[in-house]
Coordinates of N, CA and C in Angstrom, one line a residue:
X1 N 1.0 -0.8 -0.1 CA -0.2 -0.7 0.1 C 0.7 1.4 -0.1
X2 N 0.9 2.4 -0.6 CA 1.3 3.7 -1.2 C 0.5 4.3 0.8
X3 N 1.4 4.7 1.5 CA 0.7 5.5 2.6 C 0.3 6.8 1.6
X4 N -0.7 7.5 3.0 CA -1.3 8.6 2.0 C -0.5 10.2 2.3
X5 N 0.6 10.1 3.3 CA 1.2 10.4 3.5 C 2.3 10.5 3.3
X6 N 3.2 10.9 2.9 CA 4.8 10.3 2.6 C 5.8 10.8 3.7
X7 N 6.3 10.0 3.5 CA 7.4 9.9 5.1 C 8.6 10.2 4.6
X8 N 9.6 11.1 5.6 CA 10.8 11.7 5.6 C 11.6 10.3 5.0
X9 N 11.5 9.5 5.1 CA 12.4 8.4 4.8 C 12.7 8.4 3.0
X10 N 11.4 7.9 2.6 CA 11.0 7.8 1.6 C 11.4 8.9 0.3
X11 N 11.0 10.5 0.7 CA 11.6 11.2 0.3 C 12.8 11.7 0.5
X12 N 13.1 11.4 1.3 CA 15.3 11.1 1.4 C 15.4 10.1 0.5
X13 N 14.9 8.8 0.6 CA 15.3 8.1 -0.3 C 15.5 8.3 -1.9
X14 N 14.6 8.7 -2.5 CA 14.4 8.9 -3.8 C 15.0 10.2 -4.4
X15 N 15.6 11.0 -3.4 CA 16.6 12.5 -3.6 C 17.7 12.1 -3.5
X16 N 18.3 11.2 -2.8 CA 19.8 10.7 -2.1 C 20.5 10.0 -3.9
X17 N 19.4 8.7 -4.0 CA 18.9 8.2 -5.0 C 20.3 9.2 -6.7
X18 N 20.0 10.4 -6.4 CA 20.8 11.3 -7.9 C 21.1 12.4 -6.9
X19 N 21.4 12.3 -6.1 CA 22.2 13.5 -5.3 C 23.7 13.9 -6.1
X20 N 24.4 12.8 -6.3 CA 25.7 13.3 -7.0 C 25.6 13.7 -8.4
X21 N 24.6 13.3 -8.9 CA 24.5 13.7 -10.7 C 24.3 15.0 -10.6
X22 N 23.5 15.3 -10.2 CA 22.7 17.3 -10.5 C 23.1 18.4 -9.0
X23 N 22.5 18.9 -9.9 CA 22.6 19.8 -8.6 C 20.9 20.0 -8.1
X24 N 21.0 20.2 -7.3 CA 19.4 20.4 -6.7 C 18.9 21.7 -6.9
X25 N 19.3 22.6 -7.3 CA 18.8 24.4 -7.4 C 17.9 24.0 -8.9
X26 N 16.7 24.7 -8.8 CA 16.4 25.3 -10.0 C 16.3 26.7 -10.2
X27 N 16.2 26.5 -12.0 CA 16.4 27.4 -12.6 C 15.2 27.8 -13.9
X28 N 15.0 28.8 -13.4 CA 13.9 29.6 -14.6 C 14.0 28.9 -16.0
X29 N 12.4 28.6 -16.2 CA 12.5 28.2 -17.5 C 12.1 29.2 -18.6
X30 N 12.8 28.9 -19.7 CA 13.2 29.5 -21.1 C 12.1 29.0 -21.6
X31 N 10.4 29.5 -22.2 CA 9.8 29.3 -23.2 C 10.7 29.2 -25.0
X32 N 10.3 28.5 -25.3 CA 11.3 28.7 -26.3 C 10.8 27.7 -27.6
X33 N 11.0 27.8 -28.7 CA 10.9 26.9 -29.4 C 12.5 26.4 -30.6
X34 N 13.1 27.5 -29.5 CA 15.0 27.8 -30.4 C 15.7 26.2 -30.2
X35 N 16.3 26.3 -31.3 CA 17.2 24.7 -31.4 C 18.6 24.9 -30.3
X36 N 17.7 25.3 -28.8 CA 19.0 24.7 -27.9 C 19.6 23.6 -27.6
X37 N 20.4 23.5 -26.4 CA 21.4 22.3 -26.4 C 20.5 21.1 -26.4
X38 N 19.3 21.8 -25.0 CA 18.6 20.8 -24.1 C 17.4 21.6 -24.7
X39 N 16.0 20.9 -25.3 CA 14.5 21.3 -25.3 C 13.7 20.6 -24.6
X40 N 12.5 20.6 -23.5 CA 12.1 20.2 -23.1 C 10.7 20.6 -23.5
X41 N 9.5 19.4 -24.1 CA 8.5 19.4 -24.6 C 8.0 19.0 -23.5
X42 N 7.0 19.3 -22.1 CA 5.9 19.2 -21.3 C 4.3 18.8 -21.6
X43 N 4.0 17.8 -21.2 CA 2.9 16.9 -21.2 C 2.2 17.2 -19.9
X44 N 1.2 18.3 -19.6 CA 0.6 18.2 -18.5 C -0.4 17.1 -18.2
X45 N -0.9 17.5 -16.5 CA -1.8 16.1 -17.0 C -3.2 17.1 -16.8
X46 N -4.4 16.1 -16.4 CA -5.4 16.0 -16.6 C -6.4 17.7 -15.6
X47 N -6.6 19.1 -15.9 CA -7.2 19.9 -15.3 C -5.6 20.8 -14.7
X48 N -4.5 20.5 -15.1 CA -3.3 21.5 -14.3 C -3.3 22.8 -15.7
X49 N -2.9 23.9 -15.2 CA -2.4 24.8 -16.0 C -1.4 24.6 -16.6
X50 N -1.1 25.4 -17.7 CA 0.9 25.4 -18.3 C 1.6 25.7 -17.1
X51 N 2.6 25.3 -16.9 CA 3.5 24.2 -17.4 C 2.9 22.8 -16.8
X52 N 2.0 22.8 -15.6 CA 1.7 21.4 -14.8 C 2.9 22.0 -14.0
X53 N 2.6 20.3 -12.8 CA 3.7 20.3 -11.8 C 4.6 19.6 -12.1
X54 N 4.9 19.2 -13.8 CA 6.7 19.3 -13.9 C 7.4 20.2 -14.4
X55 N 6.9 21.4 -13.8 CA 7.2 22.5 -13.9 C 8.7 22.0 -13.3
X56 N 8.7 22.0 -12.3 CA 9.7 21.5 -11.1 C 10.5 20.6 -11.8
X57 N 10.5 19.3 -12.1 CA 11.0 19.0 -13.3 C 11.9 19.4 -14.2
X58 N 11.5 20.1 -15.0 CA 12.0 20.7 -15.9 C 13.1 21.4 -15.5
X59 N 12.9 22.4 -13.8 CA 13.7 23.3 -13.6 C 14.8 23.0 -13.7
X60 N 14.8 21.4 -12.6 CA 16.3 21.1 -12.3 C 17.0 20.6 -13.5
X61 N 16.4 20.4 -14.6 CA 17.3 19.8 -16.0 C 17.7 20.6 -16.2
X62 N 17.2 22.2 -16.6 CA 17.5 23.1 -16.8 C 18.6 23.8 -15.7
X63 N 18.7 23.7 -14.9 CA 19.9 24.1 -13.8 C 21.3 23.2 -14.1
X64 N 20.8 22.1 -14.5 CA 22.2 21.8 -14.6 C 22.9 21.5 -16.3
X65 N 21.6 22.5 -17.5 CA 21.9 22.1 -18.7 C 21.4 24.0 -19.3
X66 N 22.4 24.9 -18.7 CA 22.1 25.8 -19.3 C 21.5 26.5 -20.4
X67 N 21.8 25.9 -21.2 CA 21.4 26.6 -22.9 C 20.0 25.1 -22.6
X68 N 18.8 25.2 -22.4 CA 17.8 24.6 -22.4 C 16.6 25.8 -22.5
X69 N 15.3 25.5 -23.2 CA 14.4 25.7 -23.9 C 12.9 24.8 -23.4
X70 N 11.9 25.1 -23.4 CA 11.2 23.9 -22.9 C 10.0 24.9 -24.2
X71 N 8.8 24.1 -24.4 CA 7.5 24.6 -24.9 C 6.6 23.5 -24.3
X72 N 5.1 23.9 -23.9 CA 4.0 23.1 -23.5 C 3.1 22.3 -24.5
X73 N 3.0 21.1 -24.3 CA 2.1 20.5 -25.2 C 0.7 20.9 -25.4
X74 N 0.9 21.2 -26.3 CA -0.7 22.7 -26.2 C -1.9 21.4 -26.9
X75 N -2.9 21.4 -25.9 CA -4.4 20.5 -25.7 C -5.2 20.8 -24.3
X76 N -6.3 20.3 -24.6 CA -6.7 20.7 -23.3 C -6.8 20.5 -21.8
X77 N -6.1 18.6 -21.7 CA -6.2 18.4 -20.4 C -7.4 18.2 -20.0
X78 N -8.3 18.4 -20.6 CA -9.4 17.8 -19.7 C -10.1 16.5 -19.4
X79 N -10.7 16.2 -19.3 CA -11.6 14.6 -19.0 C -11.5 13.9 -20.0
X80 N -10.6 12.7 -19.9 CA -10.3 12.4 -21.5 C -11.8 11.2 -21.6
X81 N -12.6 10.9 -20.9 CA -13.7 10.2 -20.7 C -15.1 10.8 -21.6
X82 N -15.1 12.8 -20.9 CA -16.4 13.5 -21.5 C -15.8 14.1 -22.9
X83 N -14.9 14.5 -22.7 CA -14.4 15.1 -24.1 C -12.9 14.7 -25.1
X84 N -12.9 15.1 -26.0 CA -11.9 15.2 -27.5 C -10.1 15.1 -26.8
X85 N -10.2 15.3 -25.4 CA -8.5 15.6 -25.0 C -7.7 14.9 -25.8
X86 N -8.1 13.7 -25.2 CA -6.5 13.2 -25.5 C -6.7 12.9 -26.9
X87 N -7.7 12.9 -27.7 CA -7.2 12.9 -29.6 C -7.0 14.2 -29.6
X88 N -7.3 15.2 -29.4 CA -6.6 16.8 -29.1 C -5.3 16.4 -29.5
X89 N -4.7 15.6 -28.1 CA -3.7 15.8 -27.4 C -2.7 15.2 -28.6
X90 N -3.0 13.5 -28.9 CA -2.8 13.1 -29.7 C -1.6 13.9 -31.0
X91 N -3.1 15.0 -31.4 CA -2.6 15.5 -32.5 C -1.4 16.4 -32.4
X92 N -1.8 17.3 -31.3 CA -0.7 18.2 -30.9 C 0.8 17.4 -30.9
X93 N 0.8 16.5 -30.2 CA 1.9 15.7 -30.1 C 2.8 15.1 -31.1
X94 N 2.0 14.8 -32.6 CA 2.3 14.4 -33.7 C 3.0 16.1 -34.1
X95 N 1.9 17.0 -34.2 CA 2.2 18.3 -34.8 C 3.8 18.8 -34.5
X96 N 4.1 18.7 -32.7 CA 5.0 20.1 -32.5 C 6.4 18.8 -32.4
X97 N 6.4 17.6 -32.0 CA 7.1 16.5 -32.1 C 8.1 16.6 -33.8
X98 N 7.5 16.8 -34.8 CA 7.7 16.5 -35.9 C 7.9 18.1 -36.3
X99 N 7.8 18.9 -35.9 CA 7.6 20.7 -35.9 C 9.3 20.6 -35.1
X100 N 9.4 19.9 -33.6 CA 10.9 20.2 -33.5 C 11.7 19.4 -34.5
X101 N 11.7 18.6 -35.0 CA 12.7 17.8 -36.0 C 13.1 18.5 -37.3
X102 N 11.8 19.2 -37.9 CA 12.1 20.2 -38.7 C 13.3 21.6 -38.4
X103 N 12.7 22.2 -37.4 CA 13.5 22.9 -37.0 C 15.3 22.7 -36.4
X104 N 14.8 21.6 -35.8 CA 15.8 21.3 -35.1 C 16.8 19.8 -35.0
X105 N 16.3 18.5 -36.0 CA 16.6 17.5 -36.3 C 18.4 17.7 -36.8
X106 N 18.6 18.6 -37.6 CA 19.7 18.5 -38.2 C 21.1 18.9 -37.2
X107 N 21.0 19.8 -36.1 CA 21.8 20.3 -34.8 C 22.0 19.2 -34.0
X108 N 22.7 19.8 -32.6 CA 22.8 19.1 -31.5 C 21.6 18.9 -30.5
X109 N 20.5 19.2 -30.6 CA 19.7 19.8 -29.9 C 19.2 18.7 -29.4
X110 N 19.3 18.3 -27.9 CA 18.6 17.3 -27.6 C 17.4 17.0 -26.7
X111 N 16.0 16.4 -27.1 CA 14.6 16.7 -26.5 C 14.9 15.4 -25.4
X112 N 14.3 16.2 -24.6 CA 13.2 15.3 -23.5 C 11.9 16.0 -23.2
X113 N 11.0 15.1 -22.9 CA 9.9 15.2 -23.1 C 9.5 14.2 -22.0
X114 N 8.1 15.3 -21.2 CA 8.2 15.3 -19.9 C 6.7 14.7 -19.4
X115 N 6.0 13.8 -19.4 CA 4.3 13.7 -19.5 C 4.4 13.6 -18.4
X116 N 3.0 13.7 -17.8 CA 2.6 13.1 -16.8 C 0.6 12.9 -17.0
X117 N 0.6 11.6 -16.0 CA -1.5 11.6 -16.3 C -1.3 11.8 -17.6
X118 N -2.8 12.1 -18.0 CA -3.4 12.6 -19.7 C -2.2 12.8 -20.2
X119 N -1.2 13.5 -19.9 CA -0.3 13.6 -20.7 C 0.6 12.4 -21.1
X120 N 1.2 11.3 -19.9 CA 1.6 10.3 -20.6 C 1.2 10.4 -21.3
X121 N -0.3 9.3 -20.9 CA -1.2 8.5 -22.2 C -0.5 9.3 -23.4
X122 N -1.0 10.6 -23.5 CA -0.9 11.1 -24.7 C 0.2 11.0 -25.8
X123 N 1.7 11.3 -25.0 CA 2.5 11.2 -25.4 C 3.5 9.7 -26.0
X124 N 3.2 8.6 -24.8 CA 3.1 7.2 -25.0 C 2.2 6.9 -26.3
X125 N 1.2 7.2 -26.5 CA 0.0 6.5 -27.6 C 0.5 7.5 -29.0
X126 N 1.4 8.4 -28.8 CA 1.9 9.1 -29.7 C 3.0 8.4 -30.7
X127 N 3.7 8.2 -29.8 CA 4.6 7.2 -29.9 C 4.8 5.3 -30.6
X128 N 3.8 4.7 -29.4 CA 3.1 3.8 -29.5 C 2.4 3.1 -30.5
X129 N 1.4 4.2 -31.2 CA 0.1 3.9 -31.3 C -1.2 3.7 -30.1
X130 N -2.2 4.7 -30.3 CA -2.9 4.9 -29.2 C -4.3 4.0 -29.6
X131 N -5.8 4.3 -29.1 CA -6.9 4.0 -29.2 C -7.2 2.3 -28.8
X132 N -8.0 1.5 -29.1 CA -8.1 0.3 -28.8 C -8.4 -0.6 -27.1
X133 N -9.2 1.1 -27.0 CA -9.9 0.8 -25.8 C -11.3 1.5 -26.1
X134 N -12.3 1.1 -25.2 CA -13.8 1.7 -25.6 C -13.6 2.8 -24.6
X135 N -12.6 3.6 -24.3 CA -13.0 4.9 -23.6 C -11.7 5.5 -25.3
X136 N -10.9 5.1 -25.8 CA -9.8 6.2 -25.8 C -10.2 6.0 -27.5
X137 N -10.9 5.1 -28.3 CA -11.5 5.1 -29.2 C -10.3 3.8 -30.3
X138 N -10.8 4.1 -31.5 CA -9.8 2.3 -32.5 C -9.0 3.3 -31.8
X139 N -8.3 1.7 -32.5 CA -6.5 1.9 -32.6 C -5.8 2.6 -34.0
X140 N -5.2 4.0 -33.4 CA -4.2 4.4 -34.3 C -2.8 4.3 -34.6
X141 N -1.8 4.4 -35.8 CA -1.2 4.1 -36.0 C -0.1 4.9 -35.1
X142 N 1.2 4.5 -34.9 CA 2.3 5.7 -34.2 C 3.0 5.8 -35.5
X143 N 3.4 7.1 -34.6 CA 4.3 8.0 -35.5 C 5.8 7.5 -36.4
X144 N 5.9 7.7 -37.0 CA 6.9 7.5 -38.1 C 8.1 7.5 -36.8
X145 N 8.9 5.9 -37.2 CA 10.2 6.1 -36.3 C 10.7 7.6 -36.5
X146 N 11.0 8.2 -37.7 CA 12.1 8.8 -38.2 C 11.6 10.1 -37.4
X147 N 10.6 10.1 -36.5 CA 10.4 11.5 -36.0 C 11.2 10.8 -34.6
X148 N 10.2 9.9 -34.1 CA 10.3 9.7 -32.3 C 11.5 9.4 -32.1
X149 N 12.7 9.1 -33.3 CA 14.0 8.3 -32.5 C 14.5 10.3 -32.0
X150 N 14.6 10.8 -32.4 CA 15.5 12.2 -32.1 C 14.8 12.4 -30.5
X151 N 14.0 11.6 -29.6 CA 13.9 11.5 -28.1 C 14.8 11.6 -27.9
X152 N 15.3 12.3 -26.8 CA 16.8 11.4 -26.0 C 16.0 10.8 -25.2
X153 N 15.1 11.5 -24.1 CA 14.7 11.2 -22.9 C 13.4 10.9 -23.1
X154 N 12.3 10.5 -22.3 CA 10.6 10.6 -21.8 C 11.1 10.0 -20.8
X155 N 10.7 11.1 -19.7 CA 9.4 10.5 -18.2 C 8.2 10.8 -18.2
X156 N 7.9 9.1 -17.6 CA 6.5 9.2 -17.4 C 6.0 9.3 -16.1
X157 N 5.1 9.8 -15.9 CA 4.7 9.8 -14.2 C 2.7 9.3 -14.1
X158 N 2.7 8.2 -13.5 CA 1.7 8.3 -13.4 C 0.9 7.8 -14.6
X159 N 1.4 7.1 -15.8 CA 0.6 6.4 -17.0 C -0.6 5.8 -16.7
X160 N -1.7 6.6 -17.9 CA -2.8 5.9 -17.3 C -3.0 4.3 -18.1
X161 N -1.9 4.1 -19.0 CA -2.2 3.0 -19.7 C -0.7 2.6 -19.5
X162 N 0.0 2.5 -18.3 CA 1.0 1.6 -17.8 C 1.2 0.3 -17.9
X163 N 2.1 -0.5 -18.2 CA 1.5 -1.9 -18.8 C 3.2 -2.6 -18.0
X164 N 2.7 -3.5 -17.1 CA 3.6 -4.5 -15.9 C 4.5 -5.2 -16.9
X165 N 5.8 -5.4 -16.2 CA 7.1 -5.6 -16.6 C 7.6 -5.3 -17.3
X166 N 7.3 -4.2 -17.7 CA 8.7 -3.7 -19.0 C 9.8 -3.2 -18.7
X167 N 10.8 -3.0 -19.0 CA 12.1 -3.0 -18.5 C 12.3 -1.6 -18.1
X168 N 11.8 -1.0 -18.6 CA 11.6 0.8 -18.3 C 11.2 1.1 -17.5
X169 N 10.6 0.7 -16.5 CA 9.3 0.7 -15.3 C 10.3 1.1 -13.9
X170 N 9.7 2.4 -13.3 CA 10.2 2.6 -12.2 C 8.5 2.9 -11.2
X171 N 9.3 2.3 -9.9 CA 8.6 3.4 -8.9 C 8.2 1.7 -7.6
X172 N 8.0 1.4 -6.2 CA 8.1 1.3 -5.6 C 6.6 -0.1 -5.7
X173 N 7.3 -1.3 -6.0 CA 5.8 -2.2 -5.6 C 5.0 -1.9 -7.2
X174 N 5.6 -1.8 -8.0 CA 4.5 -1.6 -9.1 C 5.4 -2.1 -10.8
X175 N 5.9 -3.3 -10.5 CA 6.7 -3.6 -11.8 C 5.1 -4.5 -12.7
X176 N 4.6 -4.8 -11.5 CA 3.7 -6.2 -12.5 C 2.3 -5.1 -12.6
X177 N 2.3 -3.9 -12.3 CA 0.9 -3.1 -12.3 C 0.3 -3.0 -13.7
X178 N -0.9 -2.4 -13.8 CA -1.5 -2.4 -14.9 C -2.2 -1.1 -14.7
X179 N -2.0 -0.4 -15.5 CA -2.9 0.9 -15.6 C -4.3 0.7 -16.1
X180 N -5.0 1.7 -15.7 CA -6.6 1.8 -16.0 C -7.1 1.5 -17.7
X181 N -6.3 2.3 -18.2 CA -6.6 1.6 -20.2 C -5.5 1.0 -20.4
X182 N -5.4 -0.8 -20.2 CA -4.5 -1.3 -20.5 C -3.8 -1.1 -21.9
X183 N -2.4 -0.5 -22.6 CA -2.0 -0.6 -24.4 C -2.0 -1.9 -24.4
X184 N -2.3 -2.2 -26.0 CA -2.5 -3.6 -26.4 C -1.4 -4.8 -26.3
X185 N -1.0 -5.5 -26.5 CA 0.5 -6.0 -26.5 C 1.1 -5.7 -27.4
X186 N 0.7 -5.1 -29.0 CA 1.4 -4.9 -30.0 C 1.7 -3.7 -29.3
X187 N 1.1 -2.6 -29.1 CA 0.9 -1.3 -28.5 C 3.0 -1.2 -27.7
X188 N 2.4 -2.2 -26.4 CA 3.5 -2.5 -25.8 C 5.3 -2.9 -25.8
X189 N 4.7 -4.2 -27.1 CA 5.7 -4.4 -27.9 C 6.8 -3.6 -28.6
X190 N 5.5 -3.0 -29.5 CA 6.3 -1.6 -30.1 C 7.2 -0.6 -29.5
X191 N 5.9 -0.2 -28.1 CA 6.9 0.6 -27.8 C 8.2 0.5 -26.7
X192 N 8.3 -0.7 -26.5 CA 9.7 -0.9 -25.6 C 10.6 -1.3 -27.2
X193 N 10.2 -1.6 -27.5 CA 11.4 -2.3 -28.8 C 11.4 -0.8 -29.8
X194 N 11.2 0.1 -29.5 CA 11.3 1.5 -30.6 C 11.9 2.5 -29.2
X195 N 11.1 2.1 -28.1 CA 12.2 3.6 -27.5 C 11.9 3.0 -25.8
X196 N 12.5 1.5 -25.4 CA 12.7 1.3 -24.1 C 13.5 1.4 -23.8
X197 N 15.0 2.5 -24.5 CA 15.6 2.7 -24.2 C 15.7 4.1 -23.5
X198 N 14.6 4.9 -23.9 CA 14.6 6.3 -23.6 C 13.5 6.8 -22.5
X199 N 12.8 5.6 -22.3 CA 11.5 5.4 -21.3 C 12.0 5.4 -19.4
X200 N 11.8 6.3 -18.8 CA 11.7 6.1 -17.4 C 9.8 5.7 -16.8
X201 N 9.3 5.1 -16.6 CA 7.6 5.0 -16.2 C 7.9 4.9 -14.8
X202 N 7.5 6.1 -14.5 CA 7.7 6.2 -12.8 C 6.0 5.9 -12.8
X203 N 5.8 4.8 -11.8 CA 4.4 4.1 -10.8 C 4.1 3.6 -9.8
X204 N 3.7 5.2 -8.7 CA 3.3 5.3 -7.5 C 2.3 4.2 -7.2
X205 N 2.7 2.7 -5.7 CA 2.0 2.2 -5.8 C 0.5 2.6 -4.9
X206 N 0.0 1.5 -5.9 CA -2.1 2.3 -5.3 C -2.2 3.2 -6.0
X207 N -1.5 3.9 -6.8 CA -1.5 5.3 -7.6 C -3.2 4.4 -7.9
X208 N -4.1 5.1 -8.5 CA -5.9 4.5 -9.0 C -5.3 4.6 -10.5
X209 N -4.7 5.4 -11.0 CA -4.3 5.8 -12.7 C -3.8 4.7 -13.3
X210 N -2.2 5.1 -12.2 CA -1.3 3.8 -13.4 C -1.2 2.0 -12.8
X211 N -2.0 2.2 -11.5 CA -1.7 1.1 -11.0 C -2.8 0.2 -10.5
X212 N -3.7 0.6 -11.2 CA -5.7 0.2 -10.5 C -5.5 0.3 -9.2
X213 N -4.9 1.3 -8.4 CA -5.5 1.2 -7.1 C -6.3 2.4 -6.3
X214 N -6.4 2.3 -5.1 CA -7.5 3.3 -4.5 C -6.7 4.4 -3.5
X215 N -5.4 5.0 -3.8 CA -5.6 5.6 -2.8 C -5.2 7.1 -4.2
X216 N -6.0 8.4 -3.8 CA -5.5 9.5 -5.2 C -4.2 10.4 -5.2
X217 N -4.4 10.2 -3.5 CA -2.7 11.0 -3.0 C -1.9 10.1 -3.6
X218 N -2.0 8.8 -4.1 CA -0.4 8.3 -5.0 C -0.1 9.1 -6.1
X219 N -1.1 9.4 -6.5 CA -1.2 10.1 -8.4 C -0.9 11.6 -8.0
X220 N -1.0 12.6 -6.8 CA -0.9 13.1 -7.1 C 1.2 13.7 -6.6
X221 N 2.0 13.2 -6.0 CA 3.0 13.6 -5.1 C 4.0 12.7 -5.9
X222 N 3.8 12.6 -7.4 CA 5.1 12.3 -8.5 C 6.5 13.6 -8.3
X223 N 6.2 14.8 -8.0 CA 7.0 15.9 -7.9 C 7.8 15.6 -7.1
X224 N 7.4 15.4 -5.6 CA 8.3 15.4 -4.1 C 8.9 13.6 -4.4
X225 N 8.9 13.0 -4.7 CA 9.0 11.5 -4.5 C 10.3 11.7 -6.0
X226 N 9.8 12.1 -7.5 CA 10.6 11.6 -8.5 C 11.9 12.6 -9.2
X227 N 11.3 13.6 -8.6 CA 11.9 14.3 -9.2 C 13.1 14.3 -9.3
X228 N 14.0 14.3 -8.0 CA 15.5 14.5 -8.1 C 16.1 13.0 -8.7
X229 N 14.9 11.7 -8.9 CA 15.5 10.5 -9.4 C 15.2 10.7 -10.6
X230 N 14.6 11.5 -11.4 CA 14.0 11.6 -12.7 C 15.5 12.3 -13.6
X231 N 15.3 13.8 -12.9 CA 16.3 14.4 -13.2 C 18.0 14.0 -13.3
X232 N 18.1 13.2 -12.3 CA 19.6 12.2 -12.0 C 19.7 11.7 -13.5
X233 N 18.2 10.7 -13.8 CA 18.6 10.0 -14.6 C 18.3 10.3 -15.8
X234 N 17.5 12.2 -16.7 CA 17.7 12.4 -17.7 C 19.0 12.7 -17.6
X235 N 19.8 13.2 -17.0 CA 21.4 14.2 -17.1 C 22.2 12.9 -16.9
X236 N 22.0 11.5 -16.8 CA 23.1 10.8 -17.3 C 22.7 10.3 -19.0
X237 N 21.7 10.6 -19.3 CA 21.0 10.7 -20.7 C 21.7 11.6 -21.5
X238 N 21.4 12.7 -21.2 CA 22.2 14.0 -22.0 C 23.6 13.9 -22.3
X239 N 24.2 13.5 -21.0 CA 26.0 13.4 -20.4 C 26.6 11.8 -21.6
X240 N 25.3 11.1 -22.4 CA 25.8 10.0 -22.9 C 25.7 10.4 -24.3
X241 N 25.0 11.3 -24.5 CA 24.9 11.8 -25.9 C 25.4 13.0 -26.9

């Protein structure tokens, strides 16, 4: 069970895991589509205002990479069960990823994608192919890999389509859990085979969105628990490229 309040030891454990890799400071974000050394695309969660709770993670990455810019995934982030937000988001992700490659694909600019909740579902389904669920509609094709391969690192927090037993899964006791809109086997295989090496998919135990749990608090505390760890991982990937 994931506790309703986060213990100090849990927070410290996740923070210390990456303490030697990154600065703890944050730096104000620069909203621009320029071809900077690092460019961040942020896909916020349902009902969040731009840039959402991923802002702190983006700031930590920026603090360690001064020539960094960011843009928001421009989509409604409204309830996917009663609006077309999910479908609009996939179209926007396809458009904005393609635009990045057209602008900056010939440069050394590295693309980092940060995605939370519905935003995580939108981004991952853009890469793996979407739909195939009674709520999410018919199956749709994945974005061309010639576009997707330009992603250097992808952080997913609380993905509603989280799949068990994947090598990129991160979290406490959540390796074998399934999100509320499970991906098809074909979608999971495609995502893992093509993008598994650039993904860290964080899912908290008892999160009702990614782990079929019952504690909504578990879905709301990703920044507190995982930002330092995720920023450290992103930095390690950036340093290798």
